[in-house]
PDB file of C-alpha atoms in Angstrom:
ATOM      1  CA  MET A   1       0.309  20.666 -24.074  1.00 40.00           C
ATOM      2  CA  ARG A   2      -1.355  23.928 -25.226  1.00 47.00           C
ATOM      3  CA  LEU A   3      -2.897  26.475 -22.797  1.00 51.00           C
ATOM      4  CA  GLY A   4      -6.530  25.591 -22.258  1.00 52.00           C
ATOM      5  CA  ASP A   5      -6.170  21.977 -23.465  1.00 58.00           C
ATOM      6  CA  GLY A   6      -4.938  20.469 -20.148  1.00 64.00           C
ATOM      7  CA  PRO A   7      -6.510  17.996 -17.734  1.00 73.00           C
ATOM      8  CA  ALA A   8      -9.230  20.458 -16.667  1.00 72.00           C
ATOM      9  CA  ARG A   9     -10.604  20.681 -20.206  1.00 71.00           C
ATOM     10  CA  ALA A  10     -10.570  16.938 -20.603  1.00 72.00           C
ATOM     11  CA  LYS A  11     -12.485  16.523 -17.311  1.00 72.00           C
ATOM     12  CA  ASP A  12     -14.861  19.405 -18.226  1.00 69.00           C
ATOM     13  CA  THR A  13     -16.517  19.548 -14.756  1.00 78.00           C
ATOM     14  CA  ARG A  14     -14.855  19.786 -11.392  1.00 78.00           C
ATOM     15  CA  LEU A  15     -16.907  18.268  -8.585  1.00 82.00           C
ATOM     16  CA  SER A  16     -17.105  19.681  -5.079  1.00 82.00           C
ATOM     17  CA  GLY A  17     -14.078  18.652  -3.014  1.00 81.00           C
ATOM     18  CA  GLU A  18     -11.860  17.778  -5.967  1.00 85.00           C
ATOM     19  CA  PRO A  19      -8.514  19.495  -6.262  1.00 85.00           C
ATOM     20  CA  PRO A  20      -7.874  21.978  -9.101  1.00 83.00           C
ATOM     21  CA  LEU A  21      -6.256  20.425 -12.187  1.00 80.00           C
ATOM     22  CA  ASP A  22      -4.944  23.525 -14.003  1.00 80.00           C
ATOM     23  CA  ARG A  23      -3.412  26.783 -12.858  1.00 78.00           C
ATOM     24  CA  TYR A  24      -2.891  29.925 -14.904  1.00 78.00           C
ATOM     25  CA  LEU A  25      -1.025  33.157 -14.246  1.00 82.00           C
ATOM     26  CA  LEU A  26      -2.610  36.433 -15.398  1.00 83.00           C
ATOM     27  CA  GLN A  27      -0.346  39.463 -15.534  1.00 84.00           C
ATOM     28  CA  LEU A  28      -1.777  42.911 -16.065  1.00 87.00           C
ATOM     29  CA  TRP A  29       0.153  46.178 -16.702  1.00 87.00           C
ATOM     30  CA  PRO A  30      -0.875  49.704 -17.626  1.00 90.00           C
ATOM     31  CA  ALA A  31      -0.781  50.778 -21.226  1.00 87.00           C
ATOM     32  CA  PRO A  32      -2.325  53.596 -23.304  1.00 88.00           C
ATOM     33  CA  PRO A  33      -5.762  52.847 -24.841  1.00 82.00           C
ATOM     34  CA  ALA A  34      -5.602  50.829 -27.995  1.00 81.00           C
ATOM     35  CA  ASP A  35      -7.609  48.253 -29.969  1.00 78.00           C
ATOM     36  CA  ASP A  36      -7.703  44.625 -28.740  1.00 79.00           C
ATOM     37  CA  ALA A  37      -4.893  42.491 -30.184  1.00 82.00           C
ATOM     38  CA  VAL A  38      -4.308  38.734 -29.998  1.00 83.00           C
ATOM     39  CA  ILE A  39      -0.619  38.270 -29.110  1.00 83.00           C
ATOM     40  CA  ARG A  40      -0.662  34.480 -28.820  1.00 83.00           C
ATOM     41  CA  GLU A  41      -3.288  31.830 -29.433  1.00 82.00           C
ATOM     42  CA  ALA A  42      -2.453  28.444 -27.873  1.00 78.00           C
ATOM     43  CA  SER A  43      -5.627  26.379 -27.859  1.00 80.00           C
ATOM     44  CA  ALA A  44      -8.624  25.481 -29.966  1.00 82.00           C
ATOM     45  CA  THR A  45     -10.892  26.947 -27.335  1.00 81.00           C
ATOM     46  CA  ALA A  46      -9.115  30.279 -27.575  1.00 82.00           C
ATOM     47  CA  ALA A  47      -9.304  30.155 -31.354  1.00 86.00           C
ATOM     48  CA  TYR A  48     -13.033  29.519 -31.228  1.00 88.00           C
ATOM     49  CA  TRP A  49     -13.765  32.448 -28.933  1.00 86.00           C
ATOM     50  CA  HIS A  50     -11.419  34.801 -30.727  1.00 86.00           C
ATOM     51  CA  GLU A  51     -13.235  34.010 -33.998  1.00 87.00           C
ATOM     52  CA  HIS A  52     -16.603  34.597 -32.279  1.00 88.00           C
ATOM     53  CA  ALA A  53     -15.349  37.909 -30.915  1.00 85.00           C
ATOM     54  CA  ARG A  54     -14.454  39.042 -34.425  1.00 86.00           C
ATOM     55  CA  THR A  55     -18.080  38.685 -35.499  1.00 89.00           C
ATOM     56  CA  LEU A  56     -19.328  41.041 -32.728  1.00 88.00           C
ATOM     57  CA  PRO A  57     -19.981  44.726 -33.409  1.00 89.00           C
ATOM     58  CA  PRO A  58     -17.421  47.177 -32.012  1.00 85.00           C
ATOM     59  CA  PRO A  59     -18.043  48.513 -28.527  1.00 84.00           C
ATOM     60  CA  PRO A  60     -19.783  51.940 -28.307  1.00 90.00           C
ATOM     61  CA  THR A  61     -17.645  55.006 -28.414  1.00 90.00           C
ATOM     62  CA  PRO A  62     -17.547  57.383 -25.383  1.00 90.00           C
ATOM     63  CA  GLU A  63     -19.857  59.734 -27.323  1.00 93.00           C
ATOM     64  CA  GLN A  64     -22.337  56.876 -27.961  1.00 93.00           C
ATOM     65  CA  ARG A  65     -22.282  55.821 -24.312  1.00 93.00           C
ATOM     66  CA  ALA A  66     -22.901  59.445 -23.259  1.00 95.00           C
ATOM     67  CA  GLU A  67     -25.832  59.688 -25.692  1.00 96.00           C
ATOM     68  CA  ALA A  68     -27.266  56.412 -24.413  1.00 95.00           C
ATOM     69  CA  ARG A  69     -27.058  57.739 -20.814  1.00 95.00           C
ATOM     70  CA  ARG A  70     -28.738  60.965 -21.858  1.00 96.00           C
ATOM     71  CA  ARG A  71     -31.624  59.092 -23.545  1.00 96.00           C
ATOM     72  CA  GLU A  72     -31.962  56.817 -20.558  1.00 96.00           C
ATOM     73  CA  LEU A  73     -32.202  59.789 -18.224  1.00 96.00           C
ATOM     74  CA  LEU A  74     -34.837  61.465 -20.490  1.00 96.00           C
ATOM     75  CA  GLU A  75     -36.869  58.212 -20.553  1.00 96.00           C
ATOM     76  CA  ARG A  76     -36.760  57.939 -16.768  1.00 96.00           C
ATOM     77  CA  GLU A  77     -37.909  61.538 -16.428  1.00 96.00           C
ATOM     78  CA  ARG A  78     -40.722  60.938 -18.946  1.00 96.00           C
ATOM     79  CA  ALA A  79     -41.828  57.832 -17.106  1.00 96.00           C
ATOM     80  CA  HIS A  80     -41.705  59.700 -13.785  1.00 95.00           C
ATOM     81  CA  ARG A  81     -43.932  62.485 -15.212  1.00 94.00           C
ATOM     82  CA  GLU A  82     -46.379  59.958 -16.624  1.00 93.00           C
ATOM     83  CA  ALA A  83     -46.644  58.095 -13.338  1.00 93.00           C
ATOM     84  CA  ALA A  84     -47.171  61.397 -11.471  1.00 91.00           C
ATOM     85  CA  ARG A  85     -49.924  62.421 -13.864  1.00 89.00           C
ATOM     86  CA  ALA A  86     -51.609  59.066 -13.561  1.00 90.00           C
ATOM     87  CA  ALA A  87     -51.433  59.201  -9.744  1.00 91.00           C
ATOM     88  CA  GLU A  88     -52.850  62.715  -9.742  1.00 88.00           C
ATOM     89  CA  ALA A  89     -55.703  61.663 -12.057  1.00 87.00           C
ATOM     90  CA  ARG A  90     -56.601  58.812  -9.706  1.00 88.00           C
ATOM     91  CA  ARG A  91     -56.659  61.239  -6.728  1.00 87.00           C
ATOM     92  CA  TRP A  92     -58.972  63.558  -8.631  1.00 87.00           C
ATOM     93  CA  GLY A  93     -61.582  61.017  -9.672  1.00 82.00           C
ATOM     94  CA  GLY A  94     -60.056  59.656 -12.831  1.00 83.00           C
ATOM     95  CA  ARG A  95     -58.994  62.838 -14.704  1.00 84.00           C
ATOM     96  CA  PRO A  96     -56.130  65.260 -13.968  1.00 85.00           C
ATOM     97  CA  PRO A  97     -57.459  68.655 -12.788  1.00 86.00           C
ATOM     98  CA  GLY A  98     -56.779  72.059 -14.302  1.00 85.00           C
ATOM     99  CA  GLU A  99     -54.735  74.537 -12.389  1.00 87.00           C
ATOM    100  CA  ARG A 100     -57.765  76.596 -11.293  1.00 88.00           C
ATOM    101  CA  LEU A 101     -59.490  73.548  -9.950  1.00 89.00           C
ATOM    102  CA  LYS A 102     -56.414  72.580  -7.935  1.00 87.00           C
ATOM    103  CA  ARG A 103     -56.603  75.860  -6.040  1.00 88.00           C
ATOM    104  CA  VAL A 104     -60.246  75.620  -5.108  1.00 90.00           C
ATOM    105  CA  ASN A 105     -60.973  74.883  -1.433  1.00 87.00           C
ATOM    106  CA  GLY A 106     -62.769  71.529  -1.348  1.00 90.00           C
ATOM    107  CA  GLY A 107     -62.079  70.866  -5.073  1.00 91.00           C
ATOM    108  CA  LEU A 108     -60.450  67.527  -4.408  1.00 92.00           C
ATOM    109  CA  VAL A 109     -63.345  66.349  -2.276  1.00 93.00           C
ATOM    110  CA  LEU A 110     -65.911  67.434  -4.909  1.00 94.00           C
ATOM    111  CA  ALA A 111     -63.966  65.787  -7.683  1.00 92.00           C
ATOM    112  CA  ARG A 112     -63.990  62.458  -5.829  1.00 91.00           C
ATOM    113  CA  LEU A 113     -67.651  62.729  -5.007  1.00 92.00           C
ATOM    114  CA  ASP A 114     -68.980  63.905  -8.366  1.00 93.00           C
ATOM    115  CA  ARG A 115     -66.311  64.637 -10.982  1.00 92.00           C
ATOM    116  CA  ASP A 116     -68.800  65.157 -13.775  1.00 93.00           C
ATOM    117  CA  LEU A 117     -70.584  67.887 -11.849  1.00 96.00           C
ATOM    118  CA  THR A 118     -67.295  69.552 -10.832  1.00 94.00           C
ATOM    119  CA  ASP A 119     -66.153  69.630 -14.464  1.00 93.00           C
ATOM    120  CA  ALA A 120     -69.482  70.904 -15.675  1.00 95.00           C
ATOM    121  CA  ILE A 121     -69.358  73.844 -13.250  1.00 96.00           C
ATOM    122  CA  GLU A 122     -65.804  74.575 -14.344  1.00 94.00           C
ATOM    123  CA  GLN A 123     -66.945  74.839 -17.986  1.00 94.00           C
ATOM    124  CA  LEU A 124     -69.750  77.303 -17.264  1.00 96.00           C
ATOM    125  CA  ASP A 125     -69.405  81.007 -18.104  1.00 96.00           C
ATOM    126  CA  GLU A 126     -68.651  83.279 -15.152  1.00 95.00           C
ATOM    127  CA  ALA A 127     -72.137  84.722 -14.861  1.00 95.00           C
ATOM    128  CA  THR A 128     -73.619  81.228 -14.595  1.00 96.00           C
ATOM    129  CA  GLN A 129     -70.988  80.178 -12.127  1.00 96.00           C
ATOM    130  CA  ARG A 130     -71.928  83.107  -9.932  1.00 96.00           C
ATOM    131  CA  ALA A 131     -75.632  82.197 -10.220  1.00 96.00           C
ATOM    132  CA  VAL A 132     -74.823  78.576  -9.213  1.00 97.00           C
ATOM    133  CA  ALA A 133     -72.949  79.881  -6.166  1.00 97.00           C
ATOM    134  CA  VAL A 134     -75.872  82.089  -5.091  1.00 97.00           C
ATOM    135  CA  TRP A 135     -78.389  79.254  -5.600  1.00 98.00           C
ATOM    136  CA  LEU A 136     -76.275  76.859  -3.622  1.00 98.00           C
ATOM    137  CA  ALA A 137     -75.840  79.267  -0.698  1.00 97.00           C
ATOM    138  CA  ARG A 138     -79.566  79.793  -0.463  1.00 97.00           C
ATOM    139  CA  ARG A 139     -80.212  76.045  -0.755  1.00 98.00           C
ATOM    140  CA  ALA A 140     -77.768  75.277   2.004  1.00 98.00           C
ATOM    141  CA  CYS A 141     -79.399  77.849   4.307  1.00 98.00           C
ATOM    142  CA  ASP A 142     -82.843  76.480   3.453  1.00 97.00           C
ATOM    143  CA  GLU A 143     -81.711  72.971   4.378  1.00 97.00           C
ATOM    144  CA  ALA A 144     -80.297  74.244   7.659  1.00 97.00           C
ATOM    145  CA  GLY A 145     -83.375  76.277   8.525  1.00 97.00           C
ATOM    146  CA  LEU A 146     -81.487  79.589   8.471  1.00 97.00           C
ATOM    147  CA  SER A 147     -82.843  81.465   5.414  1.00 96.00           C
ATOM    148  CA  GLY A 148     -85.603  83.283   7.259  1.00 95.00           C
ATOM    149  CA  LEU A 149     -83.378  84.804  10.003  1.00 97.00           C
ATOM    150  CA  ASP A 150     -83.204  88.572   9.883  1.00 96.00           C
ATOM    151  CA  TRP A 151     -79.400  88.522   9.661  1.00 96.00           C
ATOM    152  CA  VAL A 152     -79.194  85.760   7.076  1.00 97.00           C
ATOM    153  CA  ALA A 153     -81.964  86.800   4.597  1.00 96.00           C
ATOM    154  CA  PRO A 154     -80.375  90.228   3.795  1.00 95.00           C
ATOM    155  CA  ALA A 155     -76.975  88.592   3.226  1.00 95.00           C
ATOM    156  CA  LEU A 156     -78.490  86.043   0.827  1.00 96.00           C
ATOM    157  CA  ALA A 157     -80.226  88.890  -1.056  1.00 93.00           C
ATOM    158  CA  ALA A 158     -76.925  90.794  -1.325  1.00 93.00           C
ATOM    159  CA  LEU A 159     -75.249  87.812  -2.967  1.00 92.00           C
ATOM    160  CA  GLY A 160     -76.852  88.779  -6.206  1.00 79.00           C
ATOM    161  CA  ASP A 161     -74.548  91.770  -6.276  1.00 78.00           C
ATOM    162  CA  GLY A 162     -71.519  89.682  -5.294  1.00 77.00           C
ATOM    163  CA  VAL A 163     -71.381  91.194  -1.848  1.00 82.00           C
ATOM    164  CA  ALA A 164     -70.588  89.493   1.491  1.00 85.00           C
ATOM    165  CA  ALA A 165     -72.928  91.590   3.716  1.00 88.00           C
ATOM    166  CA  PRO A 166     -72.450  91.788   7.488  1.00 89.00           C
ATOM    167  CA  PRO A 167     -71.929  89.677   9.486  1.00 92.00           C
ATOM    168  CA  PHE A 168     -70.690  87.472   6.622  1.00 92.00           C
ATOM    169  CA  ASP A 169     -67.784  89.769   5.949  1.00 89.00           C
ATOM    170  CA  ASP A 170     -66.233  88.522   9.213  1.00 90.00           C
ATOM    171  CA  HIS A 171     -65.881  84.786   9.654  1.00 87.00           C
ATOM    172  CA  ALA A 172     -65.782  84.879  13.426  1.00 91.00           C
ATOM    173  CA  ALA A 173     -68.708  87.254  13.662  1.00 93.00           C
ATOM    174  CA  VAL A 174     -70.959  84.838  11.724  1.00 94.00           C
ATOM    175  CA  PHE A 175     -70.531  82.037  14.193  1.00 95.00           C
ATOM    176  CA  ASP A 176     -70.832  84.389  17.164  1.00 95.00           C
ATOM    177  CA  ARG A 177     -74.121  85.523  15.823  1.00 95.00           C
ATOM    178  CA  LEU A 178     -75.241  81.922  15.327  1.00 96.00           C
ATOM    179  CA  HIS A 179     -74.383  81.011  18.894  1.00 95.00           C
ATOM    180  CA  ARG A 180     -76.193  84.034  20.316  1.00 96.00           C
ATOM    181  CA  ASP A 181     -79.417  83.577  18.315  1.00 95.00           C
ATOM    182  CA  ALA A 182     -81.835  81.636  20.501  1.00 95.00           C
ATOM    183  CA  ARG A 183     -84.163  81.111  17.523  1.00 95.00           C
ATOM    184  CA  VAL A 184     -81.737  78.784  15.736  1.00 96.00           C
ATOM    185  CA  VAL A 185     -82.631  75.119  15.964  1.00 95.00           C
ATOM    186  CA  LEU A 186     -79.469  73.092  15.667  1.00 95.00           C
ATOM    187  CA  THR A 187     -79.733  69.951  13.568  1.00 97.00           C
ATOM    188  CA  THR A 188     -77.222  67.323  12.607  1.00 97.00           C
ATOM    189  CA  VAL A 189     -76.692  64.879   9.721  1.00 96.00           C
ATOM    190  CA  PRO A 190     -74.242  62.079   9.093  1.00 96.00           C
ATOM    191  CA  SER A 191     -71.214  63.339   7.189  1.00 95.00           C
ATOM    192  CA  PHE A 192     -71.115  62.921   3.408  1.00 94.00           C
ATOM    193  CA  ASP A 193     -68.108  60.606   3.683  1.00 91.00           C
ATOM    194  CA  CYS A 194     -69.728  58.467   6.473  1.00 90.00           C
ATOM    195  CA  ARG A 195     -66.803  59.206   8.808  1.00 92.00           C
ATOM    196  CA  HIS A 196     -68.907  61.138  11.379  1.00 94.00           C
ATOM    197  CA  ASP A 197     -72.367  60.474  12.728  1.00 94.00           C
ATOM    198  CA  ARG A 198     -73.306  64.067  13.585  1.00 95.00           C
ATOM    199  CA  ILE A 199     -72.363  67.161  11.561  1.00 95.00           C
ATOM    200  CA  SER A 200     -73.998  70.501  12.484  1.00 97.00           C
ATOM    201  CA  GLN A 201     -75.921  71.618   9.437  1.00 97.00           C
ATOM    202  CA  GLN A 202     -75.994  75.211  10.631  1.00 97.00           C
ATOM    203  CA  HIS A 203     -72.213  75.447  11.087  1.00 97.00           C
ATOM    204  CA  ALA A 204     -71.716  73.819   7.662  1.00 96.00           C
ATOM    205  CA  ALA A 205     -74.252  76.012   5.830  1.00 97.00           C
ATOM    206  CA  LEU A 206     -73.180  79.491   6.955  1.00 97.00           C
ATOM    207  CA  PRO A 207     -69.727  79.381   5.257  1.00 96.00           C
ATOM    208  CA  ALA A 208     -71.564  78.844   1.988  1.00 96.00           C
ATOM    209  CA  VAL A 209     -72.923  82.392   2.158  1.00 96.00           C
ATOM    210  CA  ARG A 210     -69.468  83.863   2.569  1.00 94.00           C
ATOM    211  CA  SER A 211     -67.907  81.640  -0.146  1.00 95.00           C
ATOM    212  CA  ALA A 212     -70.673  82.568  -2.658  1.00 96.00           C
ATOM    213  CA  ALA A 213     -69.278  86.129  -2.682  1.00 94.00           C
ATOM    214  CA  ALA A 214     -65.725  85.044  -3.565  1.00 91.00           C
ATOM    215  CA  GLY A 215     -64.013  87.170  -6.166  1.00 90.00           C
ATOM    216  CA  ASP A 216     -63.346  84.263  -8.556  1.00 92.00           C
ATOM    217  CA  PRO A 217     -66.693  82.977  -9.896  1.00 94.00           C
ATOM    218  CA  LEU A 218     -65.383  79.425 -10.291  1.00 95.00           C
ATOM    219  CA  ALA A 219     -64.076  79.387  -6.719  1.00 94.00           C
ATOM    220  CA  ALA A 220     -67.377  80.867  -5.527  1.00 95.00           C
ATOM    221  CA  ALA A 221     -69.388  78.134  -7.295  1.00 96.00           C
ATOM    222  CA  LEU A 222     -67.266  75.168  -6.216  1.00 97.00           C
ATOM    223  CA  GLU A 223     -66.493  76.261  -2.688  1.00 96.00           C
ATOM    224  CA  THR A 224     -70.131  76.976  -2.096  1.00 97.00           C
ATOM    225  CA  LEU A 225     -70.985  73.566  -3.530  1.00 98.00           C
ATOM    226  CA  PHE A 226     -68.530  72.035  -1.077  1.00 97.00           C
ATOM    227  CA  HIS A 227     -70.074  73.805   1.989  1.00 97.00           C
ATOM    228  CA  ALA A 228     -73.576  72.950   0.806  1.00 97.00           C
ATOM    229  CA  THR A 229     -72.538  69.288   0.316  1.00 97.00           C
ATOM    230  CA  VAL A 230     -71.265  69.256   3.938  1.00 97.00           C
ATOM    231  CA  ALA A 231     -74.558  70.782   5.124  1.00 97.00           C
ATOM    232  CA  PHE A 232     -76.571  68.088   3.349  1.00 97.00           C
ATOM    233  CA  GLY A 233     -74.288  65.367   4.721  1.00 96.00           C
ATOM    234  CA  GLY A 234     -75.184  61.877   3.627  1.00 95.00           C
ATOM    235  CA  GLY A 235     -78.018  63.383   1.596  1.00 96.00           C
ATOM    236  CA  PHE A 236     -75.655  65.247  -0.733  1.00 97.00           C
ATOM    237  CA  PRO A 237     -76.759  63.287  -3.883  1.00 97.00           C
ATOM    238  CA  ARG A 238     -80.123  64.996  -3.543  1.00 97.00           C
ATOM    239  CA  LEU A 239     -78.454  68.443  -3.551  1.00 97.00           C
ATOM    240  CA  HIS A 240     -76.361  67.528  -6.636  1.00 97.00           C
ATOM    241  CA  ALA A 241     -79.447  66.302  -8.430  1.00 97.00           C
ATOM    242  CA  GLU A 242     -81.310  69.524  -7.552  1.00 98.00           C
ATOM    243  CA  VAL A 243     -78.548  71.843  -8.831  1.00 98.00           C
ATOM    244  CA  ARG A 244     -78.436  69.885 -12.124  1.00 97.00           C
ATOM    245  CA  ARG A 245     -82.193  70.360 -12.478  1.00 97.00           C
ATOM    246  CA  ALA A 246     -81.938  74.105 -11.664  1.00 97.00           C
ATOM    247  CA  PHE A 247     -79.141  74.593 -14.229  1.00 97.00           C
ATOM    248  CA  PRO A 248     -79.635  72.456 -17.393  1.00 95.00           C
ATOM    249  CA  ALA A 249     -76.112  73.165 -18.539  1.00 94.00           C
ATOM    250  CA  LEU A 250     -74.854  70.964 -15.726  1.00 94.00           C
ATOM    251  CA  ARG A 251     -76.726  67.870 -16.847  1.00 87.00           C
ATOM    252  CA  GLY A 252     -74.281  66.980 -19.551  1.00 70.00           C
TER     253      GLY A 252
END
């Protein structure tokens, strides 16, 4: 009887609970690397598979395996970068932001609310960005009923020169002045994201004056838009429509 042609091959399938029909002894010993070699071939089954093995391509060399691993790693890194870019684009309203937009306070919120307006402001020249910031600060104060106060009006006028006039050069002093002024009528609006029922328009509008004087015109425009949006609350679409009408370059 030849190896591989015993009772087990004749039966083909061993059912559960049946005793084994053939036994084989495999002996392994160390040896230096070398090509495969058939020392003895004792069955038709072995001959079939040996012949099949001869038709297969040679295994990859160590260099080829190393190159395959390198390419696999590069592909994983590329896929990771693509997934990260896609996730960031989703967070920012469908398009990945530029580096300057990432650094703007409130930029992510604005991009989710109105990405087209955010991008349009980013594409303006610096002089127009500054003009947008000044316009928004005044509009926020108008909406909050603060523009006519004797400590707010001069500060709004100074914005044309890019200056944060007192008390707007000191964040704490602004709110201290607000709290001490008995003429201020406090009003509230629902928040723009519908998470809060009552947002103080006055506390939201005053930071817009300070942000409009920021050194970076893009930051000034977008951060002031953010504060004005908070001041308008749930009515922010009206503000966004107004600023587009005031600056035709934003309509596109």
